[in-house]
Tab-separated table of C-alpha atoms in Angstrom:
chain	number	residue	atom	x	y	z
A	1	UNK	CA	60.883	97.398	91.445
A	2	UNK	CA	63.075	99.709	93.628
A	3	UNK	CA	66.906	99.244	93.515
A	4	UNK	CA	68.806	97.340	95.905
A	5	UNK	CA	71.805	99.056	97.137
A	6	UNK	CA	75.236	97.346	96.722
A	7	UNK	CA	76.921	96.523	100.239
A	8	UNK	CA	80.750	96.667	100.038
A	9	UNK	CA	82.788	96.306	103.037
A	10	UNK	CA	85.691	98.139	103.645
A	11	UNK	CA	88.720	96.795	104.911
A	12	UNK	CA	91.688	99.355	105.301
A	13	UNK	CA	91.959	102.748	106.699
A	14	UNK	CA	90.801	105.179	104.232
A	15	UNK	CA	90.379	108.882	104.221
A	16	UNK	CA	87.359	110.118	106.645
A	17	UNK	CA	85.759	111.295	103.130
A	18	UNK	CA	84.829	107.248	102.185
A	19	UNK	CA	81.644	106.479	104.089
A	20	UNK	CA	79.811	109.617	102.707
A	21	UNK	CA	81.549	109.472	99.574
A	22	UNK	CA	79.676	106.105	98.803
A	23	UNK	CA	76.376	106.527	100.850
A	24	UNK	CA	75.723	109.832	98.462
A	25	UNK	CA	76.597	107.486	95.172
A	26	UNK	CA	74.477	104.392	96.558
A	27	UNK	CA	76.238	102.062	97.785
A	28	UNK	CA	75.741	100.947	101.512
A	29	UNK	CA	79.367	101.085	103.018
A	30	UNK	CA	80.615	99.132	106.106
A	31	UNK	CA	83.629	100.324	107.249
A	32	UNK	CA	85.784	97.952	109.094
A	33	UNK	CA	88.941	99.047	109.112
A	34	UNK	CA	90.337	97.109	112.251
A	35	UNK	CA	88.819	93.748	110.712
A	36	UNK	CA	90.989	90.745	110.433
A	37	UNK	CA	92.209	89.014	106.995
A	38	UNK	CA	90.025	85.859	109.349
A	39	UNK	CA	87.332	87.611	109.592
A	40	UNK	CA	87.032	88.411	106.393
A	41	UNK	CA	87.516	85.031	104.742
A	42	UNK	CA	84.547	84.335	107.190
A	43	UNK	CA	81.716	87.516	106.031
A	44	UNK	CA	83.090	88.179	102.337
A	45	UNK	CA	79.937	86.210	101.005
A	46	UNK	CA	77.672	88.816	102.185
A	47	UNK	CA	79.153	91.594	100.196
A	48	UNK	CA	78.980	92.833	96.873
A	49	UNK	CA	81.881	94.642	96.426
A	50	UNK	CA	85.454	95.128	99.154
A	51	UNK	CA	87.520	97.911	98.659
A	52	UNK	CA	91.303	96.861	100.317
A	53	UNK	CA	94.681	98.725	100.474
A	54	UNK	CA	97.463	96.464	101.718
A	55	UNK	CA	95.709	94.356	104.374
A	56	UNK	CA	94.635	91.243	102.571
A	57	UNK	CA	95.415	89.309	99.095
A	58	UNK	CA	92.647	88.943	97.251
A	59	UNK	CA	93.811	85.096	96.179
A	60	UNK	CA	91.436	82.467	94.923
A	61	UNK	CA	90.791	80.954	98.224
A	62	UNK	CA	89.013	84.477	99.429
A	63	UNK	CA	87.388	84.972	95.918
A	64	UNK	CA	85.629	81.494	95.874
A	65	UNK	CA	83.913	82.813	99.125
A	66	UNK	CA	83.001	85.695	97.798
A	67	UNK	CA	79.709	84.379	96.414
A	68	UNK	CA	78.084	87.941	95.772
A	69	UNK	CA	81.370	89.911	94.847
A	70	UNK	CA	80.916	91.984	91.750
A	71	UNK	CA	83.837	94.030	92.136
A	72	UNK	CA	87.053	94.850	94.236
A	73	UNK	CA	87.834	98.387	94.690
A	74	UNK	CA	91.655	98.658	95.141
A	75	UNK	CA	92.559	102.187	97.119
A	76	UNK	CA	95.848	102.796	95.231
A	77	UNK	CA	97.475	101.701	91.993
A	78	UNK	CA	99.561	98.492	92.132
A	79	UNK	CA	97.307	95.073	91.969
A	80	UNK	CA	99.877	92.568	92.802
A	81	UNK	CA	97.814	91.061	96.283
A	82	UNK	CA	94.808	90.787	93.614
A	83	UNK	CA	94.382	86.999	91.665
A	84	UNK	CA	93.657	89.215	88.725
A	85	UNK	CA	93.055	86.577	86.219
A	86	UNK	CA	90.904	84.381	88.410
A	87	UNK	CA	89.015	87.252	89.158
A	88	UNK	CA	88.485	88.673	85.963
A	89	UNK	CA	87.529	84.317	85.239
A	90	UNK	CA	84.433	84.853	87.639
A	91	UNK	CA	83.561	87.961	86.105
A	92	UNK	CA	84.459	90.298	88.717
A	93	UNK	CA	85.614	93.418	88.270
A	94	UNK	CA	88.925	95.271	89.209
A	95	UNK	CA	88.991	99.017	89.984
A	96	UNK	CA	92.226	100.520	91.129
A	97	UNK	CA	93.240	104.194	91.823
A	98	UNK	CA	96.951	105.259	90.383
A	99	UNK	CA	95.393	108.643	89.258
A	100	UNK	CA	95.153	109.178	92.867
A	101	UNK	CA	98.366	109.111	94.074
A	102	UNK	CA	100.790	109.086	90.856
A	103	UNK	CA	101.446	112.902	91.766
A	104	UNK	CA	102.649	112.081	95.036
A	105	UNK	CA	105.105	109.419	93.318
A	106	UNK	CA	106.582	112.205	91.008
A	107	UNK	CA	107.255	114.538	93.154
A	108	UNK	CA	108.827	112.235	95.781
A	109	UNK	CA	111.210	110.530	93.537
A	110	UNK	CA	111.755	114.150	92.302
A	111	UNK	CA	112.435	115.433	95.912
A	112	UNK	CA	114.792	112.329	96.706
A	113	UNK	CA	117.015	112.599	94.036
A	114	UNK	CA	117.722	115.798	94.169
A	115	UNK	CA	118.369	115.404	97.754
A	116	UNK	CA	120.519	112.762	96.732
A	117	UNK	CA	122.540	115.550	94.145
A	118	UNK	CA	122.438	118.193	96.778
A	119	UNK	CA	123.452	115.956	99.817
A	120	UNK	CA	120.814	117.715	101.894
A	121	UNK	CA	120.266	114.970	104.346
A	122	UNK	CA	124.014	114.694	105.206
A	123	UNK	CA	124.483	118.554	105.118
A	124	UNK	CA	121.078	118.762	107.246
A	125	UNK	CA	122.681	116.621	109.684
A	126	UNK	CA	126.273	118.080	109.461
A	127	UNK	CA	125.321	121.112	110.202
A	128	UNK	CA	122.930	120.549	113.077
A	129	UNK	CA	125.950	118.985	114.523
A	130	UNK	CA	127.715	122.007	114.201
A	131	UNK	CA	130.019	120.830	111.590
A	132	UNK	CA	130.421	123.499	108.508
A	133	UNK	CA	131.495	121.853	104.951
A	134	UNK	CA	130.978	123.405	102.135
A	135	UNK	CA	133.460	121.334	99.980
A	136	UNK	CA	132.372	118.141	101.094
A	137	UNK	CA	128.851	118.935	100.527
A	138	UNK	CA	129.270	119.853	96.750
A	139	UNK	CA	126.234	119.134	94.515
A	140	UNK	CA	125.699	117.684	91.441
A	141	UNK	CA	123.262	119.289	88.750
A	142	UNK	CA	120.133	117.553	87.350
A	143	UNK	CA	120.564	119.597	84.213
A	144	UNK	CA	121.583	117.711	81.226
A	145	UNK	CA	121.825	114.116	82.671
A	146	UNK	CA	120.016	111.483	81.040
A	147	UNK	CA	117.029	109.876	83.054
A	148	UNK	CA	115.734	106.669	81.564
A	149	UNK	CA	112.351	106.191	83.025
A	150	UNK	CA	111.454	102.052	82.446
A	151	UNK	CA	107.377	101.882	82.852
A	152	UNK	CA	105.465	104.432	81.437
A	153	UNK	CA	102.141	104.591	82.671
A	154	UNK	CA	100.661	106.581	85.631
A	155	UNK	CA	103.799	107.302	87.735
A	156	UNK	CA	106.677	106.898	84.881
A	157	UNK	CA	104.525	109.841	83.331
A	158	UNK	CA	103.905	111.979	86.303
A	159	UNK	CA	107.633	111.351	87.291
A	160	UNK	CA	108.786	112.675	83.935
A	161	UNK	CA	106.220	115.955	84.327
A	162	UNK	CA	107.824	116.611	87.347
A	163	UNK	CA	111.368	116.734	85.401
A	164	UNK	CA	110.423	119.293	83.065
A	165	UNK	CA	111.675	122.255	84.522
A	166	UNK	CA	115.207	120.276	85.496
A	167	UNK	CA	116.367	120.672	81.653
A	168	UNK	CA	117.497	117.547	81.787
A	169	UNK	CA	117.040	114.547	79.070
A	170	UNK	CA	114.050	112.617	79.604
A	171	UNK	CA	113.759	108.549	77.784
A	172	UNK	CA	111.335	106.212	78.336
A	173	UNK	CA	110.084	102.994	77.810
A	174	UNK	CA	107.596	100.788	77.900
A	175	UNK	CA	106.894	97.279	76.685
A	176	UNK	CA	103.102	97.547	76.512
A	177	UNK	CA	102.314	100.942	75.937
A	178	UNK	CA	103.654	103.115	73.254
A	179	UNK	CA	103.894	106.845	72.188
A	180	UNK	CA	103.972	109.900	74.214
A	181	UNK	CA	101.623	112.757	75.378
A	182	UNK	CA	104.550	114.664	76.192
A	183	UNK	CA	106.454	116.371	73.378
A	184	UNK	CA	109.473	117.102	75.886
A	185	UNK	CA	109.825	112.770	76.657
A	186	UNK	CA	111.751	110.569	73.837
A	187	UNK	CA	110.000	107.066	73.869
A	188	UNK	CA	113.198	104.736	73.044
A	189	UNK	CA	113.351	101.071	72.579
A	190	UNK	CA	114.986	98.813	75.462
A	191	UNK	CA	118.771	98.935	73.518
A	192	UNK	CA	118.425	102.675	73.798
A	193	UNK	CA	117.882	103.014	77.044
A	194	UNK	CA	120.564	100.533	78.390
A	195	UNK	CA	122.927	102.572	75.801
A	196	UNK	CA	122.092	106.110	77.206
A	197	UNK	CA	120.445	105.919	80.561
A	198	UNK	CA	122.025	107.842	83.259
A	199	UNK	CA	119.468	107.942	85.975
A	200	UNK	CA	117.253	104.970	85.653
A	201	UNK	CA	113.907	105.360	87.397
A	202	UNK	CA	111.540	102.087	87.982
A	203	UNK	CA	107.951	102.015	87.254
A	204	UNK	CA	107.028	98.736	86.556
A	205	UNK	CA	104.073	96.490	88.628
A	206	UNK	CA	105.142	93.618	90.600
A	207	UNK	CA	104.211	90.719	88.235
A	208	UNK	CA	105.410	86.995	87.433
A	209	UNK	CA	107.836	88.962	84.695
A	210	UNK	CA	108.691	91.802	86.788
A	211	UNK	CA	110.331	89.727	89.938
A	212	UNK	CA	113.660	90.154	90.684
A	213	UNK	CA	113.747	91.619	87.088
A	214	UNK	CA	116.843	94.670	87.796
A	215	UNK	CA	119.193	91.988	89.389
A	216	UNK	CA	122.992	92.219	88.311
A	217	UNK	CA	122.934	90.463	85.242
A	218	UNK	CA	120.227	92.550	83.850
A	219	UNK	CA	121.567	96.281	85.411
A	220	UNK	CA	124.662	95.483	83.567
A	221	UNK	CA	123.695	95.997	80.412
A	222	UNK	CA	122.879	100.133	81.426
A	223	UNK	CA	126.344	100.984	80.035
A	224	UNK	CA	126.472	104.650	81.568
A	225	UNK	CA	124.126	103.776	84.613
A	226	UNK	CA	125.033	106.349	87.613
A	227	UNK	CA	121.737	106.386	90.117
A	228	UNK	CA	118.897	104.166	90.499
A	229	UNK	CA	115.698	104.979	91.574
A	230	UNK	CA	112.767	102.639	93.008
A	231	UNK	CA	109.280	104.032	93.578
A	232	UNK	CA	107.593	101.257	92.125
A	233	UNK	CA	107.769	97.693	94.228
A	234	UNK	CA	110.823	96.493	96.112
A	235	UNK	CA	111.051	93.153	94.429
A	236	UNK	CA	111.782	94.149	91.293
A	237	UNK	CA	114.957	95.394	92.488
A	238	UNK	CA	117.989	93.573	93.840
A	239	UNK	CA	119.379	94.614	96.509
A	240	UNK	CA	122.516	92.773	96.161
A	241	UNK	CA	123.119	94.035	92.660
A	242	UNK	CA	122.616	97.581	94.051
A	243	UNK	CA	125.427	96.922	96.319
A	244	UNK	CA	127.704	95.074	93.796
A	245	UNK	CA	127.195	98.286	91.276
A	246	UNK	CA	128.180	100.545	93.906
A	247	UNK	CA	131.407	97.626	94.906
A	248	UNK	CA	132.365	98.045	91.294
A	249	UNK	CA	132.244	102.237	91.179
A	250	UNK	CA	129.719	102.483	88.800
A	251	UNK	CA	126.857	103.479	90.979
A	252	UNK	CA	127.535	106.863	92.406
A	253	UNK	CA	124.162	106.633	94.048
A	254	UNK	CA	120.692	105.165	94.762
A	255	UNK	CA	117.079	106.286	96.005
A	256	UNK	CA	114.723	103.358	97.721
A	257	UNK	CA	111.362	104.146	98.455
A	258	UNK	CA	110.556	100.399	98.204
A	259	UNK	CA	113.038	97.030	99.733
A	260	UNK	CA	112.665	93.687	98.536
A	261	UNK	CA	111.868	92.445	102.264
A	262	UNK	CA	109.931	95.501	103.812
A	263	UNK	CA	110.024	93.840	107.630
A	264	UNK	CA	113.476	95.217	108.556
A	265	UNK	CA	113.106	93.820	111.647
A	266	UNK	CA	112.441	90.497	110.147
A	267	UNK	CA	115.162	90.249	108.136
A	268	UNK	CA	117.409	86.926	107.565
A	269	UNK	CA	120.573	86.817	107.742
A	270	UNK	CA	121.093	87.091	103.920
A	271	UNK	CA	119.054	90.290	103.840
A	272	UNK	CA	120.227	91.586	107.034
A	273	UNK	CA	123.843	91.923	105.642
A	274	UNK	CA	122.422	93.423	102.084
A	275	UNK	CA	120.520	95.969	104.261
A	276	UNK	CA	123.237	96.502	106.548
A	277	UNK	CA	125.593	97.654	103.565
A	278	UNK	CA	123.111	100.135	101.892
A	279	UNK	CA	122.312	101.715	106.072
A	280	UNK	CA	126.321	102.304	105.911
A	281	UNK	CA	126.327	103.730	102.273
A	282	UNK	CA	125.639	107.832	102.690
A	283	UNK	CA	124.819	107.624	98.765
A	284	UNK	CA	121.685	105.622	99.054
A	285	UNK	CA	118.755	107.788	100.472
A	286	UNK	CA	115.777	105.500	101.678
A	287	UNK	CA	111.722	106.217	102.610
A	288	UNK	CA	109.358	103.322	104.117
A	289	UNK	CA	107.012	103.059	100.870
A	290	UNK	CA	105.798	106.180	101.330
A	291	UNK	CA	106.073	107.709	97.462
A	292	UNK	CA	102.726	107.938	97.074
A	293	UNK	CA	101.386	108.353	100.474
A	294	UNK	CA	100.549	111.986	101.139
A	295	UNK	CA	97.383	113.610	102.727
A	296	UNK	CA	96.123	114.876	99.694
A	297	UNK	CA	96.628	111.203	97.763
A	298	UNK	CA	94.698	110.005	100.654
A	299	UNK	CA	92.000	111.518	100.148
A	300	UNK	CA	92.054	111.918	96.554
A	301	UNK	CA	92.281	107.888	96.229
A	302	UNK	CA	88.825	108.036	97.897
A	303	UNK	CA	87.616	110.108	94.536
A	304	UNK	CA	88.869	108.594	92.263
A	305	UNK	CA	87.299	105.077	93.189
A	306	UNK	CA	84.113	106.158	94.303
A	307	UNK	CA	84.418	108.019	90.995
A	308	UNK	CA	84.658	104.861	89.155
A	309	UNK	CA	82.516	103.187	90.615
A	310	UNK	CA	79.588	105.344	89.906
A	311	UNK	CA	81.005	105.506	85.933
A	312	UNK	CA	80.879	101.798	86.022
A	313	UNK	CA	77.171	101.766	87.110
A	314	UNK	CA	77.816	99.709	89.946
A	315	UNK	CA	75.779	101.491	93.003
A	316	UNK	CA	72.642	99.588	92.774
A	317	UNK	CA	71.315	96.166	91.584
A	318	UNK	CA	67.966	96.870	89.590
């Protein structure tokens, strides 16, 4: 009996590399990037596998239609638009790709905050407006500051690579994972790292636990906290506490890749005024989610899925 190839739809942009990618391992790829979430709901029964970025949620209502589905290939790391239990329930499984893009994360939250130290994005813009001040723009030094990195995995790990060279004092930790692969990072307890944490860097997933989790009550128990940094997902942060810690002096500054509402445009009032005070505050350096988005992540997402996907055997249907 000849194999039957698996037919997986794709619904995001992806790198050009995807449609060869998984013709040569198998599979038989349509590529639909300008598809609707509607449209979807309405073909996903015909597919064995969907590989999605940020277009869709895979939630039970979508799943139940998916009456073929064997897998969903996710083309970056986090999972939170993905019903993971019900899926794993119906026996589907979950690929995702944070080895693709967890260098880009390191080296962006690398890049920011030592913007942040070096006030190169107000000098940049000082100077281009012909103003010269070399007092004003006085930097701080990475070396010997303490940066607590809270979530360990893919990005807490590349993020703390990236800090080697910085001599500066690396803690982490981690409530599901433990040791260390690198001799140079000092896995601590949570006590620890409220005790000694200078820099605190977030790497955590968006999750039921995770929501909301760094809000004022729960940031005040860093006792030495100076910067924050958010790479990982915007609602894990408070945006009000960020501007209540700087309020109070204790902040002295604050990198957001991520925002709890990411349609600035869209904002309520509530949010409006929270964003409106961090836009005014020349301490807080911001990105539009864009950590991990580079054009080498791009396409190296691509890899590592269709990578997994062939070690997972799941190209063909004997």
């Amino acid at each position: 009996m000849n194999p039957v190839h698996q037919k997986i739809l794709i619904v995001d942009l992806m790198h050009d590399s995807i449609v060869p990618m998984l013709l040569e391992a198998g599979f038989e790829a349509d590529y639909r990037p300008s598809i609707t979430p509607e449209e979807v709901h309405d073909i996903i029964h015909k597919y064995d596998g969907i590989m999605v970025r940020s277009k869709l949620s895979m939630d039970k209502s979508l799943i139940d239609k998916a009456t073929k589905l064997k897998f969903v290939a996710r083309a970056g790391a986090g999972i939170d638009k993905v019903d993971y239990p019900y899926l794993t329930a119906k026996g589907i499984k979950l690929i995702n790709a944070p080895e693709g893009n967890r260098d880009a994360v390191g080296e962006h939250a690398t890049g920011m905050l030592l913007s942040l130290f070096h006030n190169l994005n107000r000098a940049n813009m000082e100077v281009k407006s012909g103003i010269w001040d070399r007092e004003g723009n006085r930097g701080l030094e990475l070396k010997g500051k303490t940066v607590g990195i809270y979530g360990y995995g893919f990005m807490g790990t590349s993020f703390a690579r990236k800090l080697r060279g910085f001599d500066c004092r690396i803690l982490a930790y981690d409530k599901y994972k433990e040791g260390s692969e690198l001799d140079w990072v000092a896995r601590v307890d949570l006590t620890t790292l409220f005790e000694e944490t200078e820099i605190l860097s977030i790497h955590v997933p968006l999750t039921s636990e995770t929501r909301g989790l760094f809000d004022g009550e729960y940031l005040s128990k860093f006792k030495n906290l100076k910067v924050i940094i958010n790479t990982s997902r915007g609602e894990v942060l408070r945006l009000d506490a960020v501007n209540q810690l700087f309020d109070s002096g204790k902040l002295i500054g604050a990198v957001l890749d991520v925002l709890e509402n990411e349609k600035i445009n869209q904002l309520s009032d509530a949010e409006q005024k929270e964003f409106d005070q961090l836009v005014q505050n020349d301490k807080i350096l911001m990105s539009p989610h864009v950590a991990g988005w580079t054009f080498e992540s791009y396409e190296r997402i691509n890899e590592v899925l269709v990578s997994k996907l062939k070690k997972e055997g799941l190209a063909q249907i004997k």
